PDB file of C-alpha atoms in Angstrom:
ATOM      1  CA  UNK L  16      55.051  63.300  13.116  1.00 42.00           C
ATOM      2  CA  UNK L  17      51.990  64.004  10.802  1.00 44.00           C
ATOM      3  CA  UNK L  18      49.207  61.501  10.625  1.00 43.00           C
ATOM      4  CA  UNK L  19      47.092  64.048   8.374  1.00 44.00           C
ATOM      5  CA  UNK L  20      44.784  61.344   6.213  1.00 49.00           C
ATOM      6  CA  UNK L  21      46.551  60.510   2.928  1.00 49.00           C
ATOM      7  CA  UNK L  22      43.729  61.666   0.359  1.00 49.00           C
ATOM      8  CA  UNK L  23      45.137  59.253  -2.304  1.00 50.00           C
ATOM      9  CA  UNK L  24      44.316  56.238  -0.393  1.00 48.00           C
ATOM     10  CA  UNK L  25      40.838  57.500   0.442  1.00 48.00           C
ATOM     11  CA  UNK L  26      39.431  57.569  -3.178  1.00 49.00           C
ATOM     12  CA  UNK L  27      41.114  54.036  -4.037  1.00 52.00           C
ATOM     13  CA  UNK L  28      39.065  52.606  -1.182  1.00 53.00           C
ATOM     14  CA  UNK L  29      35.969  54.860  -2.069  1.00 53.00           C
ATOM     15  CA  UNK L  30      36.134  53.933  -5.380  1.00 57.00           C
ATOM     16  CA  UNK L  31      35.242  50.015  -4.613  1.00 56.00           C
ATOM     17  CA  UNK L  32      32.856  51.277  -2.061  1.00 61.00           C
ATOM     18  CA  UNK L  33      30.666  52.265  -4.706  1.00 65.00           C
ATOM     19  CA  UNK L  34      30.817  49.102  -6.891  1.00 68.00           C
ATOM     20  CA  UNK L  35      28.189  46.161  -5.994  1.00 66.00           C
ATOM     21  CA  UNK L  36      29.230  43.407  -3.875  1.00 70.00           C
ATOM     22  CA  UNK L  37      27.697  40.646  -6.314  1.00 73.00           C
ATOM     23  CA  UNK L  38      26.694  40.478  -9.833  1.00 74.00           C
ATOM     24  CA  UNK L  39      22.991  40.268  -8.823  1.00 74.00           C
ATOM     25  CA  UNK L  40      23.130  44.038  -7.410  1.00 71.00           C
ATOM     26  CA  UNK L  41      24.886  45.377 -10.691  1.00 72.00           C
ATOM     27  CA  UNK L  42      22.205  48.295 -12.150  1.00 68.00           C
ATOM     28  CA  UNK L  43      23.893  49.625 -14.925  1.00 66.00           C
ATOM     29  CA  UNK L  44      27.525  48.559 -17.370  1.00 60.00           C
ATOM     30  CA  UNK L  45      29.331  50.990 -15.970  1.00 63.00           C
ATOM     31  CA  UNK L  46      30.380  49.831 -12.430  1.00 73.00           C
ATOM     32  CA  UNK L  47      30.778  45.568 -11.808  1.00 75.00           C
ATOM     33  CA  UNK L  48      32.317  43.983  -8.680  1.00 75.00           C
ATOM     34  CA  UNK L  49      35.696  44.515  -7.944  1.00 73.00           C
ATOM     35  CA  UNK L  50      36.478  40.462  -8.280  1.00 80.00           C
ATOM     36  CA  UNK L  51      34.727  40.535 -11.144  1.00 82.00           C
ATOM     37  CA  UNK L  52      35.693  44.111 -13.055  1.00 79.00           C
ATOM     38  CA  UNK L  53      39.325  42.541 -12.583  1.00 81.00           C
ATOM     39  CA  UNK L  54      38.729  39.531 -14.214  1.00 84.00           C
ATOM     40  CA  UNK L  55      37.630  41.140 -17.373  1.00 82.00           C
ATOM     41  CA  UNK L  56      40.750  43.455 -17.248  1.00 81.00           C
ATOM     42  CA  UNK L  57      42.655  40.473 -17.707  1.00 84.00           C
ATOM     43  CA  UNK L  58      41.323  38.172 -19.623  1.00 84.00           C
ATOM     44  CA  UNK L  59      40.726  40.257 -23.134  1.00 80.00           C
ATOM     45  CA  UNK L  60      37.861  38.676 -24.893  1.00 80.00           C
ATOM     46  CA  UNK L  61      37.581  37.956 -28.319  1.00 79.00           C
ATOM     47  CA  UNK L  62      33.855  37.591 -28.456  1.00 84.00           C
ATOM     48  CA  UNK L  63      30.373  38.090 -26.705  1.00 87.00           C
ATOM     49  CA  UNK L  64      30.667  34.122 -25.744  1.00 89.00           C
ATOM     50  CA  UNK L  65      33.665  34.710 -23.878  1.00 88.00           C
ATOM     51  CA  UNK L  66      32.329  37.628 -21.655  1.00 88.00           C
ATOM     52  CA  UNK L  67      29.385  35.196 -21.091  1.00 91.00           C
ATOM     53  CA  UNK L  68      31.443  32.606 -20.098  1.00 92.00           C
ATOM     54  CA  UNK L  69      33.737  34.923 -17.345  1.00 91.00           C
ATOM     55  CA  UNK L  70      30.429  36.370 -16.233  1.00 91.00           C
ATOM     56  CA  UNK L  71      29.139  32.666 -15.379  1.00 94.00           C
ATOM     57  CA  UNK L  72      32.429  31.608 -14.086  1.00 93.00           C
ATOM     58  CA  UNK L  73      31.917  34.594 -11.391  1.00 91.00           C
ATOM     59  CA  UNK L  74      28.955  33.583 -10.238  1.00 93.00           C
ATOM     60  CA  UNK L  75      30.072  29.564 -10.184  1.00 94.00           C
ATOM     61  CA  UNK L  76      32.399  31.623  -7.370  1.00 90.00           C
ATOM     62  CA  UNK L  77      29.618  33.392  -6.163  1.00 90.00           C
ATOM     63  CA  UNK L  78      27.727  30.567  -4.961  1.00 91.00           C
ATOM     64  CA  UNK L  79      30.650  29.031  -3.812  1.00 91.00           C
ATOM     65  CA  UNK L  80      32.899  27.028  -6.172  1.00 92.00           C
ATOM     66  CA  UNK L  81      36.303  27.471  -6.520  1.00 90.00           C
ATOM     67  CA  UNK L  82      38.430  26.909  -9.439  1.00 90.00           C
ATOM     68  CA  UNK L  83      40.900  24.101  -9.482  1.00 88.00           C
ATOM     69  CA  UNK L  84      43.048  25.987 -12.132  1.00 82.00           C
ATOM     70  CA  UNK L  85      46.498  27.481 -10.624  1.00 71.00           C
ATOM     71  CA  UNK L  86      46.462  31.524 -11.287  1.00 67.00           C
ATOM     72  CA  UNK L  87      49.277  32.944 -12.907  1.00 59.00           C
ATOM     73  CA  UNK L  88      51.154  35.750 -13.874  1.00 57.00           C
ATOM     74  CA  UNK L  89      51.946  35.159 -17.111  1.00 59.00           C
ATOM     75  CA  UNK L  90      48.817  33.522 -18.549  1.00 66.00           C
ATOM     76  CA  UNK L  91      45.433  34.728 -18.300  1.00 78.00           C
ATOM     77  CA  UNK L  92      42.397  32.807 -16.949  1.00 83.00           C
ATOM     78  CA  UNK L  93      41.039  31.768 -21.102  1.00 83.00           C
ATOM     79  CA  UNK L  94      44.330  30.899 -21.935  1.00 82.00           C
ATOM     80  CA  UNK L  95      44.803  28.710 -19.067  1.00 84.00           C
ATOM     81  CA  UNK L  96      41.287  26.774 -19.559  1.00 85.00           C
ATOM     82  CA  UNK L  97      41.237  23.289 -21.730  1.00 81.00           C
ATOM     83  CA  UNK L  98      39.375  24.121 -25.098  1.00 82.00           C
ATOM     84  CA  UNK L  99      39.000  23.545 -28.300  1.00 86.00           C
ATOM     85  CA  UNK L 100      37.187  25.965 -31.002  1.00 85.00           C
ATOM     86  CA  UNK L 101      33.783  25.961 -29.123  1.00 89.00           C
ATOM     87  CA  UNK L 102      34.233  24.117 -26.021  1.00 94.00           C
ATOM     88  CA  UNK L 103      35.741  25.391 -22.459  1.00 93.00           C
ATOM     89  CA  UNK L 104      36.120  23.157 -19.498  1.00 93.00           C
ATOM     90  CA  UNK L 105      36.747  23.937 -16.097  1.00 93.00           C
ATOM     91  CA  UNK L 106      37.156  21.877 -13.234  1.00 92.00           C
ATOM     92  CA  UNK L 107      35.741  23.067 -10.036  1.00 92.00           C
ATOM     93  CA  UNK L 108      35.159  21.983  -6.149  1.00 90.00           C
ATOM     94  CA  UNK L 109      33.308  23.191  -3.352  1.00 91.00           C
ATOM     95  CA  UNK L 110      34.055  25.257  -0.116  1.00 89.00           C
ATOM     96  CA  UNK L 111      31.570  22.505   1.277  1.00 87.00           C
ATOM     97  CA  UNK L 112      32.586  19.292  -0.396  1.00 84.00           C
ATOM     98  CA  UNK L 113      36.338  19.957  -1.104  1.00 83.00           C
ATOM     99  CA  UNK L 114      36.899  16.015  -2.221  1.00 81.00           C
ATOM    100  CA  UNK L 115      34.223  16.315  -4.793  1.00 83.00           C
ATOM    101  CA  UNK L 116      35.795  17.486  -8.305  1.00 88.00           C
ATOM    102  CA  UNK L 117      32.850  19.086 -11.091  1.00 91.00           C
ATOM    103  CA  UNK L 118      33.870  19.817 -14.335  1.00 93.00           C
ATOM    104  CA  UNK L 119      32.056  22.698 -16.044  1.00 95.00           C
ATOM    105  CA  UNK L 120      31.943  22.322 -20.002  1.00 95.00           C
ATOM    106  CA  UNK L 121      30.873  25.625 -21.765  1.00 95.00           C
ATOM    107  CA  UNK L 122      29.650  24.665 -25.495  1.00 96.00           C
ATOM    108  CA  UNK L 123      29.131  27.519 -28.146  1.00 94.00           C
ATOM    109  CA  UNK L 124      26.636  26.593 -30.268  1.00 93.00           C
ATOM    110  CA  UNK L 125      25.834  29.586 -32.335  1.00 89.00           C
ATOM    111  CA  UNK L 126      24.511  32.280 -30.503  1.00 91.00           C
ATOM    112  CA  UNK L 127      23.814  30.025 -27.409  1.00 95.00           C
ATOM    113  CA  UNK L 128      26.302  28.871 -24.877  1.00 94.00           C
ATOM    114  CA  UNK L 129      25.188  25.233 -23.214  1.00 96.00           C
ATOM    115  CA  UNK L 130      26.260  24.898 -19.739  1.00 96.00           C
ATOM    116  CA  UNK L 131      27.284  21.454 -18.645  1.00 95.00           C
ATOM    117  CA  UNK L 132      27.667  20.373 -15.028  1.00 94.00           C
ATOM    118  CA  UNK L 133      29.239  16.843 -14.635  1.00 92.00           C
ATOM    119  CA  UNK L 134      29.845  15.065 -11.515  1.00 89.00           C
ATOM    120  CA  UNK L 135      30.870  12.075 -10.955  1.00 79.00           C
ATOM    121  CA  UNK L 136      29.242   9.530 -10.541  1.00 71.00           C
ATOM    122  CA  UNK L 137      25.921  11.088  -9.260  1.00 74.00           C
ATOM    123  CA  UNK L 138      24.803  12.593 -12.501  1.00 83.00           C
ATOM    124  CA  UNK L 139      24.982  15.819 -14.550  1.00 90.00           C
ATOM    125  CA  UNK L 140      23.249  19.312 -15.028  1.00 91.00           C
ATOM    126  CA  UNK L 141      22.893  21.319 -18.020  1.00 94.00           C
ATOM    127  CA  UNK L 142      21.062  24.920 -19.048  1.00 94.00           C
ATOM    128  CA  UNK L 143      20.932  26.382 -22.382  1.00 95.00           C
ATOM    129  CA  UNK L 144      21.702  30.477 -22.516  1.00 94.00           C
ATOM    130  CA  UNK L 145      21.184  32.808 -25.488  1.00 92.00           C
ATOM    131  CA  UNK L 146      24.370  35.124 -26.037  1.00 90.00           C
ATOM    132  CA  UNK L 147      22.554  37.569 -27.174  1.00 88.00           C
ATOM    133  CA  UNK L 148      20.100  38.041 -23.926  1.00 88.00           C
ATOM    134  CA  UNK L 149      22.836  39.588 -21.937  1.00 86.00           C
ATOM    135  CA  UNK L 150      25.361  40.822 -23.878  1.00 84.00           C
ATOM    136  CA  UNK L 151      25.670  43.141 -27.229  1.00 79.00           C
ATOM    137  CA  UNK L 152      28.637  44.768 -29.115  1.00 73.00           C
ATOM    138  CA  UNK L 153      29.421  46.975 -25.838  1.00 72.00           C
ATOM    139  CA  UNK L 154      29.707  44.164 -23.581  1.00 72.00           C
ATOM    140  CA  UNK L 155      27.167  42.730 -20.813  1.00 70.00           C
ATOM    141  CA  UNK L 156      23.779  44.315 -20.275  1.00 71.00           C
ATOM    142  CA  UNK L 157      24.167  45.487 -16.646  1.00 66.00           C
ATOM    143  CA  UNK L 158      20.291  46.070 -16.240  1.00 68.00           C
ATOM    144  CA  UNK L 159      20.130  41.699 -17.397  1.00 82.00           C
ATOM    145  CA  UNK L 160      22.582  40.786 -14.634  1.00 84.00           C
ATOM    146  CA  UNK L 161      20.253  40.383 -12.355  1.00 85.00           C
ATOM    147  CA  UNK L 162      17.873  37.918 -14.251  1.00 88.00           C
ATOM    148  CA  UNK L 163      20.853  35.871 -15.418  1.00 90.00           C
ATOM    149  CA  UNK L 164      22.330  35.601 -11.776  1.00 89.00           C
ATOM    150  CA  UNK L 165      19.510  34.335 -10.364  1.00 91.00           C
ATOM    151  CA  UNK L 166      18.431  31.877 -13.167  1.00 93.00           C
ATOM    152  CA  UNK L 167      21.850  30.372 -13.208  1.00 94.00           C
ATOM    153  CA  UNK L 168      22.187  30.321 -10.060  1.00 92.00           C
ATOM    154  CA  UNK L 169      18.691  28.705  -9.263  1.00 94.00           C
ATOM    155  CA  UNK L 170      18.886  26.210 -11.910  1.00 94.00           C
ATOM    156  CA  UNK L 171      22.339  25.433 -12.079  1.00 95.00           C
ATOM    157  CA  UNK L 172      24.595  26.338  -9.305  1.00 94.00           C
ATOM    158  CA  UNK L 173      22.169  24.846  -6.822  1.00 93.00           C
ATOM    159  CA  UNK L 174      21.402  21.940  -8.229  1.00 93.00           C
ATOM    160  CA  UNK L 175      24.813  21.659  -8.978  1.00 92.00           C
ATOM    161  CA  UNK L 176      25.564  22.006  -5.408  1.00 91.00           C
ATOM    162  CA  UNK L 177      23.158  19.156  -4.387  1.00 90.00           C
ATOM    163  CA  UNK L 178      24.393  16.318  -6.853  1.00 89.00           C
ATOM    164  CA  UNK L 179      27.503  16.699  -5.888  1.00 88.00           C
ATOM    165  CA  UNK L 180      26.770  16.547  -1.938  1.00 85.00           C
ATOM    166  CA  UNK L 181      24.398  13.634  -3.380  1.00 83.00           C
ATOM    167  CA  UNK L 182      27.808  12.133  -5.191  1.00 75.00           C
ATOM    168  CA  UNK L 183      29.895  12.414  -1.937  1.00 73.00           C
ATOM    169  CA  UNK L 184      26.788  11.012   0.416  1.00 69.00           C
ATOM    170  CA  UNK L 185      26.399   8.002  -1.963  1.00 62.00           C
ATOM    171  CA  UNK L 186      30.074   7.153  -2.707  1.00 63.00           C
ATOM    172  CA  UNK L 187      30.169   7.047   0.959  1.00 61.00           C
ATOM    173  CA  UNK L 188      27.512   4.845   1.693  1.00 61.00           C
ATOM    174  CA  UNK L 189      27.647   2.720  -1.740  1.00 56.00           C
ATOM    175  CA  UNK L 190      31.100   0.906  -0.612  1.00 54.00           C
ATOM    176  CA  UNK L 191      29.916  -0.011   3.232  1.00 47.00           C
ATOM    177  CA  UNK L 192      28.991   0.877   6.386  1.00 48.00           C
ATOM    178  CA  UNK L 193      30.266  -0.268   9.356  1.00 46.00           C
ATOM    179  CA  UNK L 194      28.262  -0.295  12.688  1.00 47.00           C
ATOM    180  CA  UNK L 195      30.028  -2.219  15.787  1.00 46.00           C
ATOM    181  CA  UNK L 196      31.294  -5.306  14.009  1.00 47.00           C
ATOM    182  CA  UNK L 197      28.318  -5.698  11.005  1.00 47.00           C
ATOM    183  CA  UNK L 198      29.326  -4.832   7.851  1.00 47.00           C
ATOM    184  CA  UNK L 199      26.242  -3.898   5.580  1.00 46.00           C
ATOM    185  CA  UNK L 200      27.246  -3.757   1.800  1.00 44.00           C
ATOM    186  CA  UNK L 201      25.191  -1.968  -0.570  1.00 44.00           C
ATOM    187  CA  UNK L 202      27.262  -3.309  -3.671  1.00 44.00           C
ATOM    188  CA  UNK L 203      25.346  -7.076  -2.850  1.00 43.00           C
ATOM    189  CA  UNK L 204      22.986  -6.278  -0.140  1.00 42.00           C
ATOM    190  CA  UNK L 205      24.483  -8.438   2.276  1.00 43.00           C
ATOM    191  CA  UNK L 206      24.796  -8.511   5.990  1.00 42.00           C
ATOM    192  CA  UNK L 207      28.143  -9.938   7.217  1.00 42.00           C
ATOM    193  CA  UNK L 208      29.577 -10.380  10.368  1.00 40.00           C
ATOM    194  CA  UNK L 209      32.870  -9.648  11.130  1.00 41.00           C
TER     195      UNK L 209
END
């Protein structure tokens, strides 16, 4: 029996040794995450808006939202995304707060792209990006990956993150709270016994 090392199988795993782990590390266009390389593959873009709008999407994932829409084979991830001409929604949830549902709105308005975080009920967040910062006719600017990852993620994601744990900690609280047969309700401020 030969267990000489199959070379094939070594350069397909070197390959994605070389490639960043997060968008934050990318230095130049030529080599993205794996995750996020694939994504682009499928998905062809039709614009500089849409390669914005994956590239955001990735890091939503990155910092640690998952995306409530099914993947499938015959439909790529734009095509399976509610729009219309210059709107995209997504809904999202949490690794954290699984019961907590965001929805993401992506609005093109010329050559910005307005991010919109809803949540309900505890309140929304919203950032403002020029297209043009980060991408050009080639595609992304790998050496402006960095910026944008941790601007997003710093004043979106995060705060993001913290309305909706805000949402979940309130809806709990806001209907009552029981504690060995008193019943404090928030909705009246009353104290019942019970």
């Amino acid at each position: 029996m030969d267990v000489s090392p199959d070379n094939t199988s070594a350069v397909v795993v070197n390959q994605y040794l070389l490639n960043p782990m997060l968008l934050r590390d990318v230095t130049s266009s030529s080599l993205y995450p794996a995750e996020f390389h694939q994504l682009i593959l499928e998905n062809s873009t039709s614009n500089s808006c849409e390669l914005l709008l994956l590239t955001l999407h990735t890091l939503l994932l990155e910092g640690g939202f998952t995306s409530l829409i099914c993947k499938s084979a015959e439909a790529s991830f734009l095509k399976q995304i509610t729009r219309s001409p210059d709107v995209y929604q997504i809904q999202y949830c949490h690794k954290f707060y699984p019961d907590g549902k965001i929805t993401v709105a992506f609005v093109k308005m010329d050559q910005k792209l307005a991010v919109h975080g809803i949540v309900q009920p505890s309140g929304n967040i919203s950032m403002t990006l020029s297209i043009t910062n980060y991408t050009n006719q080639s595609g992304l600017l790998g050496a402006k990956l960095s910026e944008l990852s941790r601007n997003f993620k710093d004043l979106f994601v995060m705060p993001l993150v913290m309305t909706l744990r805000e949402g979940i900690v309130l809806s709990q609280i806001f209907f009552s709270t029981s504690i060995s047969g008193f019943k404090y309700s928030l909705v009246d401020d009353d104290l019942l016994y019970q």
